[in-house]
Coordinates of C-alpha atoms and ligand atoms in Angstrom, one line a residue:
X548 CA -14.7 20.6 -4.0
X549 CA -11.4 23.4 -3.8
X550 CA -8.6 22.0 -6.0
X551 CA -5.5 21.6 -4.1
X552 CA -2.5 20.6 -5.5
X553 CA -2.5 17.4 -4.6
X554 CA -5.0 16.5 -7.0
X555 CA -3.5 16.7 -10.1
X556 CA -0.1 14.6 -9.7
X557 CA 1.2 10.8 -10.7
X558 CA 2.3 8.8 -7.6
X559 CA 5.3 6.5 -7.3
X560 CA 5.6 4.1 -4.7
X561 CA 9.5 3.1 -3.6
X562 CA 10.3 0.0 -2.1
X563 CA 12.9 1.4 -0.4
X564 CA 15.3 -2.3 -0.1
X565 CA 14.7 -3.2 -3.5
X566 CA 15.0 0.0 -6.0
X567 CA 18.8 0.4 -6.2
X568 CA 21.2 -0.7 -4.7
X569 CA 24.6 1.2 -4.3
X570 CA 26.8 0.4 -2.7
X571 CA 26.6 -3.0 -3.3
X572 CA 25.7 -4.7 -0.5
X573 CA 22.9 -6.1 -1.6
X574 CA 20.2 -3.8 -0.2
X575 CA 18.7 -0.6 -2.4
X576 CA 19.5 3.3 -0.3
X577 CA 18.8 6.3 -1.0
X578 CA 21.9 7.1 -3.1
X579 CA 19.7 4.7 -5.1
X580 CA 16.1 6.3 -5.3
X581 CA 18.9 9.7 -6.5
X582 CA 19.9 7.9 -8.6
X583 CA 16.6 6.2 -10.2
X584 CA 15.1 9.8 -10.3
X585 CA 15.1 11.2 -14.1
X586 CA 13.9 7.5 -14.5
X587 CA 11.3 8.8 -12.8
X588 CA 11.0 11.5 -14.4
X589 CA 11.1 10.1 -17.8
X590 CA 7.8 8.0 -16.8
X591 CA 6.1 11.3 -15.2
X592 CA 5.5 10.0 -12.2
X593 CA 5.2 14.2 -9.8
X594 CA 4.8 12.5 -6.1
X595 CA 7.2 9.8 -4.6
X596 CA 6.2 8.0 -1.5
X597 CA 8.9 6.2 -0.6
X598 CA 9.1 2.8 2.4
X599 CA 10.3 3.7 6.0
X600 CA 14.2 3.9 5.9
X601 CA 14.0 5.1 9.8
X602 CA 16.2 3.5 11.9
X603 CA 15.3 0.1 12.8
X604 CA 15.6 -3.5 13.2
X605 CA 13.7 -4.2 10.1
X606 CA 11.7 -7.5 11.6
X607 CA 9.3 -6.2 9.5
X608 CA 11.4 -4.3 7.2
X609 CA 11.4 -0.8 8.7
X610 CA 8.0 -0.3 9.8
X611 CA 9.3 -1.0 12.5
X612 CA 11.2 2.6 13.4
X613 CA 13.5 3.1 16.6
X614 CA 14.4 6.0 15.7
X615 CA 11.8 8.3 13.5
X616 CA 14.9 10.8 13.2
X617 CA 17.6 8.4 12.3
X618 CA 18.0 7.0 8.8
X619 CA 18.8 3.5 8.6
X620 CA 22.7 3.3 8.1
X621 CA 22.1 0.5 5.9
X622 CA 20.1 2.5 3.8
X623 CA 22.2 5.4 3.8
X624 CA 22.9 8.9 5.7
X625 CA 20.3 12.2 7.3
X626 CA 21.8 14.2 4.3
X627 CA 20.8 11.6 1.0
X628 CA 17.8 12.1 2.6
X629 CA 18.0 15.7 2.6
X630 CA 19.3 15.5 -0.6
X631 CA 16.6 13.0 -1.7
X632 CA 14.5 16.0 -0.9
X633 CA 16.2 18.7 -2.9
X634 CA 17.0 16.3 -6.0
X635 CA 13.8 15.4 -6.9
X636 CA 12.1 18.6 -6.5
X637 CA 15.1 20.0 -9.2
X638 CA 12.9 17.2 -11.2
X639 CA 9.2 18.7 -10.0
X640 CA 9.1 15.2 -7.9
X641 CA 7.3 15.7 -4.3
X642 CA 8.3 13.5 -1.9
X643 CA 6.0 11.5 0.8
X644 CA 7.8 9.5 3.4
X645 CA 6.1 7.0 5.5
X646 CA 4.5 7.1 8.9
X647 CA 3.9 5.0 11.2
X648 CA 2.4 6.5 15.0
X649 CA 0.2 3.4 15.6
X650 CA 3.5 1.4 16.9
X651 CA 6.7 1.8 17.2
X652 CA 10.6 -1.0 18.0
X653 CA 10.5 -3.0 20.6
X654 CA 14.1 -1.3 20.1
X655 CA 12.9 2.1 20.4
X656 CA 13.9 4.1 23.7
X657 CA 10.7 4.5 25.0
X658 CA 10.4 1.4 24.9
X659 CA 13.3 -0.4 26.6
X660 CA 12.6 2.5 28.7
X661 CA 9.6 1.2 30.0
X662 CA 10.2 -1.9 30.7
X663 CA 13.3 -1.0 32.5
X664 CA 11.2 1.6 34.9
X665 CA 7.4 0.9 36.0
X666 CA 7.8 4.7 37.2
X667 CA 9.1 6.3 33.8
X668 CA 7.1 8.3 32.4
X669 CA 7.4 5.9 29.3
X670 CA 5.5 3.1 30.4
X671 CA 2.6 5.1 29.7
X672 CA 3.6 5.2 26.5
X673 CA 2.1 1.7 25.4
X674 CA -0.4 -0.8 26.3
X675 CA 0.4 -2.9 29.6
X676 CA -1.3 -5.1 31.0
X677 CA -2.2 -7.8 33.9
X678 CA -3.2 -11.1 32.5
X679 CA -7.0 -12.2 33.3
X680 CA -7.3 -14.8 36.3
X681 CA -3.6 -16.4 34.6
X682 CA -4.3 -15.9 31.1
X683 CA -4.0 -13.3 27.8
X684 CA -5.9 -10.2 29.2
X685 CA -8.0 -11.3 25.9
X686 CA -8.0 -13.3 23.1
X687 CA -7.4 -11.7 20.1
X688 CA -5.0 -12.3 16.4
X689 CA -2.9 -10.7 16.5
X690 CA -2.4 -9.0 12.8
X691 CA 0.9 -11.9 11.7
X692 CA -0.9 -14.2 13.8
X693 CA -0.2 -15.4 17.4
X694 CA -1.9 -13.2 20.7
X695 CA -1.6 -9.2 20.5
X696 CA -0.5 -9.4 24.1
X697 CA 3.2 -10.5 24.8
X698 CA 4.5 -11.1 28.3
X699 CA 7.2 -8.7 29.7
X700 CA 10.7 -9.9 30.1
X701 CA 11.1 -10.0 33.8
X702 CA 7.8 -9.3 35.0
X703 CA 5.6 -10.9 36.2
X704 CA 1.8 -12.1 34.9
X705 CA 2.1 -8.8 32.6
X706 CA 1.4 -7.9 28.8
X707 CA 1.9 -5.1 25.7
X708 CA -0.5 -4.7 23.4
X709 CA 0.9 -4.9 19.6
X710 CA -1.6 -5.1 16.3
X711 CA 1.4 -6.2 14.0
X712 CA 5.1 -8.3 15.2
X713 CA 5.6 -8.4 18.7
X714 CA 9.0 -6.5 17.9
X715 CA 6.4 -3.0 16.7
X716 CA 4.7 -2.3 20.8
X717 CA 1.8 -0.5 19.9
X718 CA 1.9 3.3 21.0
X719 CA -0.4 4.8 23.2
X720 CA -2.3 7.8 22.3
X721 CA -4.9 8.3 25.3
X722 CA -1.0 9.5 26.3
X723 CA -1.3 13.3 25.9
X724 CA 2.6 13.4 26.2
X725 CA 2.7 10.1 23.9
X726 CA 0.3 12.9 21.2
X727 CA 2.4 15.5 21.6
X728 CA 6.0 13.8 21.1
X729 CA 4.1 12.3 17.2
X730 CA 3.0 16.2 17.0
X731 CA 6.1 17.4 17.0
X732 CA 8.2 14.9 15.2
X733 CA 6.2 15.1 12.0
X734 CA 5.9 19.1 12.3
X735 CA 10.1 19.0 12.3
X736 CA 10.0 16.3 9.5
X737 CA 7.4 19.1 7.3
X738 CA 9.7 21.4 8.2
X739 CA 13.0 19.8 6.7
X740 CA 10.8 20.3 3.4
X741 CA 9.1 16.5 3.1
X742 CA 5.8 16.9 0.7
X743 CA 3.6 14.9 3.2
X744 CA 3.1 11.3 4.7
X745 CA 1.0 8.1 3.9
X746 CA 0.2 7.1 6.4
X747 CA 0.1 3.7 7.7
X748 CA -2.2 1.5 9.4
X749 CA -3.3 4.6 11.1
X750 CA -6.5 3.4 11.8
X751 CA -5.6 1.3 15.0
X752 CA -4.7 3.8 16.8
X753 CA -7.3 3.9 19.3
X754 CA -8.3 0.2 20.9
X755 CA -12.2 -0.8 21.4
X756 CA -12.3 -2.5 24.9
X757 CA -11.1 -5.9 26.1
X758 CA -13.1 -8.3 25.6
X759 CA -13.1 -12.2 24.6
X760 CA -14.6 -12.8 21.4
X761 CA -15.4 -16.9 20.2
X762 CA -12.2 -17.8 19.4
X763 CA -12.7 -18.6 15.1
X764 CA -9.2 -20.6 14.3
X765 CA -7.6 -23.4 15.6
X766 CA -4.9 -21.4 17.2
X767 CA -8.2 -20.7 19.8
X768 CA -7.7 -17.0 19.2
X769 CA -10.3 -14.8 17.7
X770 CA -10.1 -12.2 14.9
X771 CA -11.2 -8.8 16.3
X772 CA -10.9 -6.5 13.3
X773 CA -14.1 -4.3 14.3
X774 CA -12.5 -3.6 18.3
X775 CA -8.8 -2.9 16.7
X776 CA -9.9 -0.9 13.9
X777 CA -12.0 2.9 13.6
X778 CA -12.5 2.3 16.5
X779 CA -15.6 5.3 17.9
X780 CA -13.4 7.9 18.7
X781 CA -10.7 8.1 17.0
X782 CA -11.4 11.0 14.9
X783 CA -10.4 12.9 17.9
X784 CA -6.7 11.9 17.8
X785 CA -7.3 12.5 13.6
X786 CA -8.6 15.8 14.6
X787 CA -5.2 16.7 16.8
X788 CA -2.8 15.3 14.2
X789 CA -5.0 17.3 11.1
X790 CA -5.2 21.1 13.6
X791 CA -1.8 21.3 14.7
X792 CA 1.0 19.2 12.5
X793 CA -0.8 18.7 8.6
X794 CA -3.2 21.8 8.7
X795 CA -0.1 23.9 9.5
X796 CA 2.6 23.1 6.4
X797 CA 0.5 23.3 2.1
X798 CA 1.2 18.7 3.0
X799 CA -0.6 16.2 0.9
X800 CA -1.3 13.4 3.2
X801 CA -3.3 9.6 2.2
X802 CA -4.0 6.8 5.2
X803 CA -3.3 3.5 5.0
X804 CA -7.1 2.5 6.1
X805 CA -8.4 -0.9 5.8
X806 CA -12.1 -1.7 6.1
X807 CA -12.5 1.3 6.8
X808 CA -16.8 1.2 6.3
X809 CA -18.0 4.2 3.8
X810 CA -20.5 5.3 6.6
X811 CA -16.8 6.5 8.3
X812 CA -15.3 7.9 5.1
X813 CA -15.8 11.4 6.5
X814 CA -13.6 11.3 9.2
X815 CA -11.1 9.8 7.2
X816 CA -10.4 12.4 3.9
X817 CA -12.9 14.8 2.8
X818 CA -14.1 19.0 4.8
X819 CA -14.1 17.5 8.0
X820 CA -11.7 14.1 7.5
X821 CA -8.1 14.1 8.8
X822 CA -6.1 13.3 5.0
X823 CA -5.9 14.3 1.4
X824 CA -6.9 11.7 0.4
X825 CA -7.0 7.6 1.5
X826 CA -6.3 4.3 0.0
X827 CA -9.0 2.1 -0.2
X828 CA -8.6 -1.3 0.6
X829 CA -12.4 -2.5 -0.2
X830 CA -11.6 -3.8 -3.9
X831 CA -7.9 -5.3 -2.8
X832 CA -8.4 -8.3 -0.6
X833 CA -11.6 -9.8 -2.3
X834 CA -9.5 -12.5 -3.3
X835 CA -9.3 -13.9 0.8
X836 CA -10.5 -13.6 3.6
X837 CA -10.5 -11.4 6.4
X838 CA -6.2 -11.3 5.3
X839 CA -5.9 -14.5 5.2
X840 CA -3.8 -16.1 2.9
X841 CA -5.3 -19.6 3.4
X842 CA -9.3 -18.4 3.6
X843 CA -9.5 -18.6 -0.7
X844 CA -12.0 -17.0 -2.3
X845 CA -13.8 -17.3 -5.6
X846 CA -13.5 -13.8 -6.8
X847 CA -16.1 -12.6 -9.9
X848 CA -14.8 -9.9 -12.7
X849 CA -18.4 -8.3 -11.3
X850 CA -17.8 -8.6 -7.6
X851 CA -14.6 -6.5 -8.7
X852 CA -16.7 -3.8 -11.2
X853 CA -19.0 -3.7 -8.1
X854 CA -16.8 -2.5 -5.5
X855 CA -14.8 -0.6 -8.1
X856 CA -17.9 1.5 -8.3
X857 CA -19.1 1.3 -5.6
X858 CA -16.2 2.6 -4.3
X859 CA -15.4 5.7 -6.1
X860 CA -19.3 7.1 -5.8
X861 CA -18.7 6.4 -1.9
X862 CA -15.2 8.3 -2.3
X863 CA -16.3 10.8 -4.9
X864 CA -19.4 12.2 -2.4
X865 CA -17.3 12.8 0.1
X866 CA -13.5 13.7 -0.8
X867 CA -11.0 12.2 -2.9
X868 CA -9.0 9.2 -4.0
X869 CA -6.0 8.4 -4.1
X870 CA -6.4 4.6 -6.7
X871 CA -4.1 1.6 -6.9
X872 CA -4.0 -1.8 -7.5
X873 CA -0.4 -2.7 -5.8
X874 CA 1.7 -1.8 -3.0
X875 CA 4.5 -3.2 -0.6
X876 CA 1.4 -5.7 1.1
X877 CA -0.1 -6.8 -2.1
X878 CA 0.6 -9.3 -4.9
X879 CA 1.3 -8.7 -8.5
X880 CA -2.2 -7.2 -10.0
X881 CA -1.7 -9.2 -12.8
X882 CA -1.5 -12.5 -11.1
X883 CA -4.4 -11.1 -8.5
X884 CA -6.8 -9.4 -10.7
X885 CA -6.7 -11.4 -13.9
X886 CA -8.1 -15.1 -13.6
X887 CA -7.0 -16.4 -16.7
X888 CA -3.9 -17.1 -17.2
X889 CA -2.8 -16.9 -20.4
X890 CA -4.1 -12.6 -19.3
X891 CA -1.4 -12.1 -16.8
X892 CA 1.4 -10.5 -19.6
X893 CA 1.4 -7.2 -21.1
X894 CA -2.0 -6.8 -23.3
X895 CA -3.2 -7.7 -18.7
X896 CA -1.0 -5.4 -17.4
X897 CA -2.1 -3.1 -19.7
X898 CA -6.3 -4.1 -19.2
X899 CA -5.7 -2.9 -15.5
X900 CA -3.2 0.1 -16.1
X901 CA -6.5 1.7 -18.3
X902 CA -9.3 0.6 -16.0
X903 CA -6.9 2.0 -12.0
X904 CA -5.2 4.6 -13.9
X905 CA -8.5 6.8 -14.6
X906 CA -10.2 6.0 -12.2
X907 CA -11.7 9.6 -9.8
X908 CA -7.7 10.4 -6.9
X909 CA -4.3 10.8 -7.1
X910 CA -3.1 7.2 -8.4
X911 CA -0.5 5.2 -7.4
X912 CA 1.6 3.3 -9.5
X913 CA 4.1 0.4 -7.0
X914 CA 7.6 0.2 -8.3
X915 CA 8.1 -2.5 -11.2
X916 CA 3.5 -2.4 -12.0
X917 CA 5.0 0.0 -15.1
X918 CA 7.3 -2.9 -16.5
X919 CA 3.4 -5.3 -15.5
X920 CA 5.4 -7.3 -13.4
X921 CA 4.6 -10.8 -12.3
X922 CA 5.3 -12.4 -9.0
X923 CA 8.0 -14.2 -8.2
X924 CA 7.1 -18.3 -7.7
X925 CA 9.4 -19.6 -4.9
X926 CA 9.0 -23.9 -4.5
X927 CA 9.8 -23.3 -0.6
X928 CA 9.1 -21.6 2.8
X929 CA 12.1 -21.1 3.0
X930 CA 12.8 -18.6 0.4
X931 CA 10.3 -16.9 1.6
X932 CA 11.7 -13.3 4.0
X933 CA 8.7 -11.4 5.3
X934 CA 7.3 -12.6 9.1
X935 CA 3.3 -12.7 7.9
X936 CA 4.9 -15.0 4.9
X937 CA 6.0 -17.7 7.5
X938 CA 3.3 -17.0 10.1
X939 CA -0.1 -17.3 7.8
X940 CA 2.3 -21.0 6.4
X941 CA 2.3 -21.7 9.7
X942 CA -1.5 -21.3 10.2
X943 CA -2.6 -22.9 7.1
X944 CA -1.1 -25.6 8.4
X945 CA -2.4 -25.6 12.2
X946 CA -5.9 -24.9 10.1
X947 CA -5.4 -28.1 8.5
X948 CA -3.9 -27.9 5.1
X949 CA -0.5 -29.4 3.4
X950 CA 2.9 -28.0 3.2
X951 CA 1.9 -28.2 -1.0
X952 CA -1.4 -26.3 -0.2
X953 CA -0.3 -23.2 2.5
X954 CA 3.2 -22.7 -0.1
X955 CA 0.6 -22.4 -2.0
X956 CA -1.6 -20.1 -0.5
X957 CA 1.8 -17.9 0.7
X958 CA 3.3 -18.1 -3.1
X959 CA -0.4 -16.3 -4.3
X960 CA -0.5 -13.6 -0.8
X961 CA 2.9 -13.4 -0.3
X962 CA 4.1 -9.9 0.7
X963 CA 7.4 -10.8 -1.6
X964 CA 6.1 -10.9 -4.4
X965 CA 6.8 -7.4 -4.8
X966 CA 9.1 -6.5 -3.0
X967 CA 11.4 -8.7 -4.9
X968 CA 14.9 -6.1 -6.9
X969 CA 13.6 -3.8 -9.2
X970 CA 14.6 -5.2 -12.8
X971 CA 16.8 -2.5 -14.8
X972 CA 18.8 -4.3 -17.3
X973 CA 19.5 -8.5 -17.6
X974 CA 22.6 -7.8 -16.4
X975 CA 23.8 -10.3 -13.3
X976 CA 21.0 -9.2 -11.1
X977 CA 18.9 -7.1 -13.2
X978 CA 21.0 -4.3 -12.6
X979 CA 19.7 -3.8 -9.5
X980 CA 23.4 -4.1 -8.0
X981 CA 26.1 -6.5 -8.1
X982 CA 26.2 -9.0 -5.8
X983 CA 22.8 -11.6 -5.2
X984 CA 19.9 -9.3 -3.7
X985 CA 18.5 -8.9 -0.4
X986 CA 16.1 -11.2 -1.5
X987 CA 15.3 -13.5 -3.5
X988 CA 15.0 -12.7 -7.3
X989 CA 11.8 -12.8 -9.7
X990 CA 13.3 -15.0 -12.1
X991 CA 11.4 -12.5 -15.8
X992 CA 14.6 -10.0 -14.6
X993 CA 16.1 -11.4 -18.6
X994 CA 12.5 -10.2 -20.5
X995 CA 11.1 -7.9 -18.1
X996 CA 12.7 -5.2 -17.5
X997 CA 13.6 -1.1 -18.0
X998 CA 16.3 -0.8 -20.4
X999 CA 13.2 -3.3 -22.8
X1000 CA 10.7 -1.7 -22.3
X1001 CA 11.6 2.2 -22.0
X1002 CA 13.1 2.5 -26.3
X1003 CA 9.8 -0.1 -27.0
X1004 CA 6.8 1.9 -28.1
X1005 CA 5.0 -0.7 -27.3
X1006 CA 5.9 -2.3 -23.5
X1007 CA 3.8 -1.8 -21.0
X1008 CA 6.3 0.7 -19.4
X1009 CA 5.5 3.1 -22.8
X1010 CA 1.7 2.5 -21.9
X1011 CA 1.9 4.3 -19.0
X1012 CA 3.8 6.8 -19.9
X1013 CA 0.5 7.6 -22.9
X1014 CA -1.5 7.7 -19.8
X1015 CA -0.1 9.9 -18.2
X1016 CA 0.8 11.8 -20.7
X1017 CA -3.0 11.4 -21.3
X1018 CA -3.9 13.0 -18.0
X1019 CA -1.5 16.1 -17.9
X1020 CA -3.1 17.1 -21.3
X1021 CA -7.0 17.0 -19.7
X1022 CA -6.5 17.9 -16.1
X1023 CA -9.9 19.8 -16.3
X1024 CA -11.4 16.0 -17.4
X1025 CA -9.3 13.0 -16.4
X1026 CA -9.0 14.7 -12.5
X1027 CA -12.2 17.1 -11.6
X1028 CA -13.8 15.3 -13.6
X1029 CA -16.2 13.4 -11.8
X1030 CA -16.7 9.6 -12.1
X1031 CA -19.6 8.4 -13.4
X1032 CA -21.2 4.1 -14.7
X1033 CA -21.1 3.8 -17.9
X1034 CA -23.8 2.1 -20.0
X1035 CA -21.9 0.6 -22.6
X1036 CA -24.6 -2.8 -23.3
X1037 CA -23.0 -5.5 -22.0
X1038 CA -22.3 -6.3 -18.3
X1039 CA -19.5 -8.1 -18.4
X1040 CA -17.3 -5.4 -19.3
X1041 CA -16.2 -2.7 -16.6
X1042 CA -16.7 0.8 -18.0
X1043 CA -17.7 4.1 -16.8
X1044 CA -16.9 7.6 -17.5
X1045 CA -14.9 11.2 -16.7
X1046 CA -17.6 13.9 -17.7
X1047 CA -15.9 17.0 -17.3
X1048 CA -14.8 19.9 -19.7
X1049 CA -14.5 16.7 -22.1
X1050 CA -15.6 13.1 -21.4
X1051 CA -14.0 9.8 -21.5
X1052 CA -15.1 6.9 -21.9
X1053 CA -12.8 4.1 -20.4
X1054 CA -13.9 0.0 -21.6
X1055 CA -12.7 -3.1 -20.1
X1056 CA -12.7 -6.5 -21.1
X1057 CA -11.2 -8.8 -18.0
X1058 CA -12.5 -11.4 -19.0
X1059 CA -10.5 -14.7 -22.4
X1060 CA -14.3 -14.1 -24.4
X1061 CA -14.7 -10.8 -26.9
X1062 CA -17.7 -8.5 -26.0
X1063 CA -20.2 -6.5 -27.8
X1064 CA -20.9 -4.0 -26.7
X1065 CA -22.7 -1.2 -27.9
X1066 CA -21.1 1.6 -31.0
X1067 CA -19.1 4.2 -28.5
X1068 CA -18.6 7.9 -30.8
X1069 CA -15.7 9.2 -30.8
X1070 CA -11.6 8.7 -30.9
X1071 CA -9.7 6.0 -29.1
X1072 CA -7.1 7.5 -27.5
X1073 CA -5.2 4.8 -25.4
X1074 CA -5.8 1.2 -26.8
X1075 CA -4.0 -2.2 -25.6
X1076 CA -4.5 -4.3 -29.3
X1077 CA -3.7 -2.3 -32.4
X1078 CA -7.4 -2.4 -33.9
X1079 CA -11.0 -2.3 -32.6
X1080 CA -13.9 -2.8 -34.3
X1081 CA -16.9 -2.8 -31.4
X1082 CA -16.3 -5.5 -29.9
X1083 CA -14.1 -6.1 -27.7
X1084 CA -11.2 -8.4 -28.0
X1085 CA -9.7 -10.8 -24.5
X1086 CA -8.4 -8.4 -21.8
X1087 CA -8.7 -5.4 -24.6
X1088 CA -8.8 -2.1 -23.4
X1089 CA -9.5 1.1 -24.4
X1090 CA -10.5 5.0 -23.8
X1091 CA -12.2 7.1 -25.9
X1092 CA -12.6 10.9 -26.0
X1093 CA -15.8 11.2 -26.9
Ligands
GLC345 C1 1.2 -1.8 7.3 C2 2.6 -1.9 5.6 C3 2.8 -3.1 6.6 C4 3.5 -2.7 7.8 C5 2.5 -3.0 9.0 C6 2.5 -3.0 10.1 O1 0.0 -2.5 6.7 O2 2.4 -1.4 4.5 O3 3.6 -3.8 5.1 O4 4.1 -4.7 7.9 O5 1.5 -1.8 8.8 O6 3.2 -2.0 10.3
CA346 CA1 23.4 -0.8 -0.6

């Protein structure tokens, strides 16, 4: 495979609303990102993905964009953005923005024009349909609950389509003028100096036939992911994005492509694919079915292991991946991926770090993961901010679960878990702001914070720094080397190797039992315990240079 600059990077994701607040309104801002670039440099980050900072009414925290070429004033100005790009560059960090073009905000001028005037050219930028015999055009459930169809205000029996919330009307990619607007906008941003994009929900841009399905929930609606995403024909839209925008720049793109099967990843990555790399969700949603919080699954470590192996082997055949365990839509990994509560701590956080960070691809760390941040438990549904927490809570009540059970599901899965403010110190409000943050804080901040960890050689932060350094020192193997399953003589252990000019063996015990393994010849270069004696202790993880 041809080598590209973005393969060697160390990715880091910022949720700007919660990273650092500089003007003390309780909301993180772009100057806050600038202020903390030194921190990111200290950690070793080289590629930053910043969640949407565009102008937005913030129903979905910026994933509902009302102006693609404006900045949300609460975050700062376009000058702040330019400064961020320049200051990051000075520190060897390149910046990816979030490209959200499956939908925009219902406050976007295009949508406003489209509903004001049926004859406007913007009408075709969205998907409008008439009802059928007094019913909705079809009975699909939207990702955030309720129908995908919303009545158009002031028009009889007419609906517009939304994959996500009703404040996020889908853009009609079948319309060539719309596609051109998007392509031009992307090119303008890339010329401004950003290095690329994380590409939001992009596998939803082609819709299948709007047909009814057998309802599968108490809401009378049907989950129709197979008709909503990865629909054949989408590769034509991908090709246009690639050839008319991405390929014109030395840019890096990462796709959010949930539910993409390995039989079609060649449309996503690799020589023929649209994007530089992909986030593979096939191993991140094992704890629930259909991404619905109340459909809990009792996943096993073996399943997790096999899903990771499969992901690595399949993507390696075709292209490049971007290993990750956390993002702003997922709960914290120490709770999601560690079954034994007593190891949902620094040992567990480091074990998961070892597991994902040495996989083949460009790794992405989510803010706070490098501190081993846990979930933030809330005692009432009113304490949640995320619109999806509220709709999932309602859905589970509707499905017959009690309030207590429903609250537990939301606590386990809520996107708010990852969106709490970054704990910089044990000062009031964790040094994030001098006033109460916009979202209820994680109560662990007095102990789990940057100030406590940054100079402690045994902290999770220092462990991440070591992993990053190891990767930078062994590019031939830890970046370009192939992934292979490794037989350590114990099926309970997750073990793989990376093979380049050297060979590294990664051994991770995700259980509270000690696990015996065959002896391995070599030098231990990373270990989340002080010692190792051929038996992995509970949640012990080591990297051996063979
Ligand atoms: C993606 C984003 C998520 C957002 C959704 C709709 O999944 O990661 O935060 O709510 O798209 O834009
Ligand atoms: Ca602020």
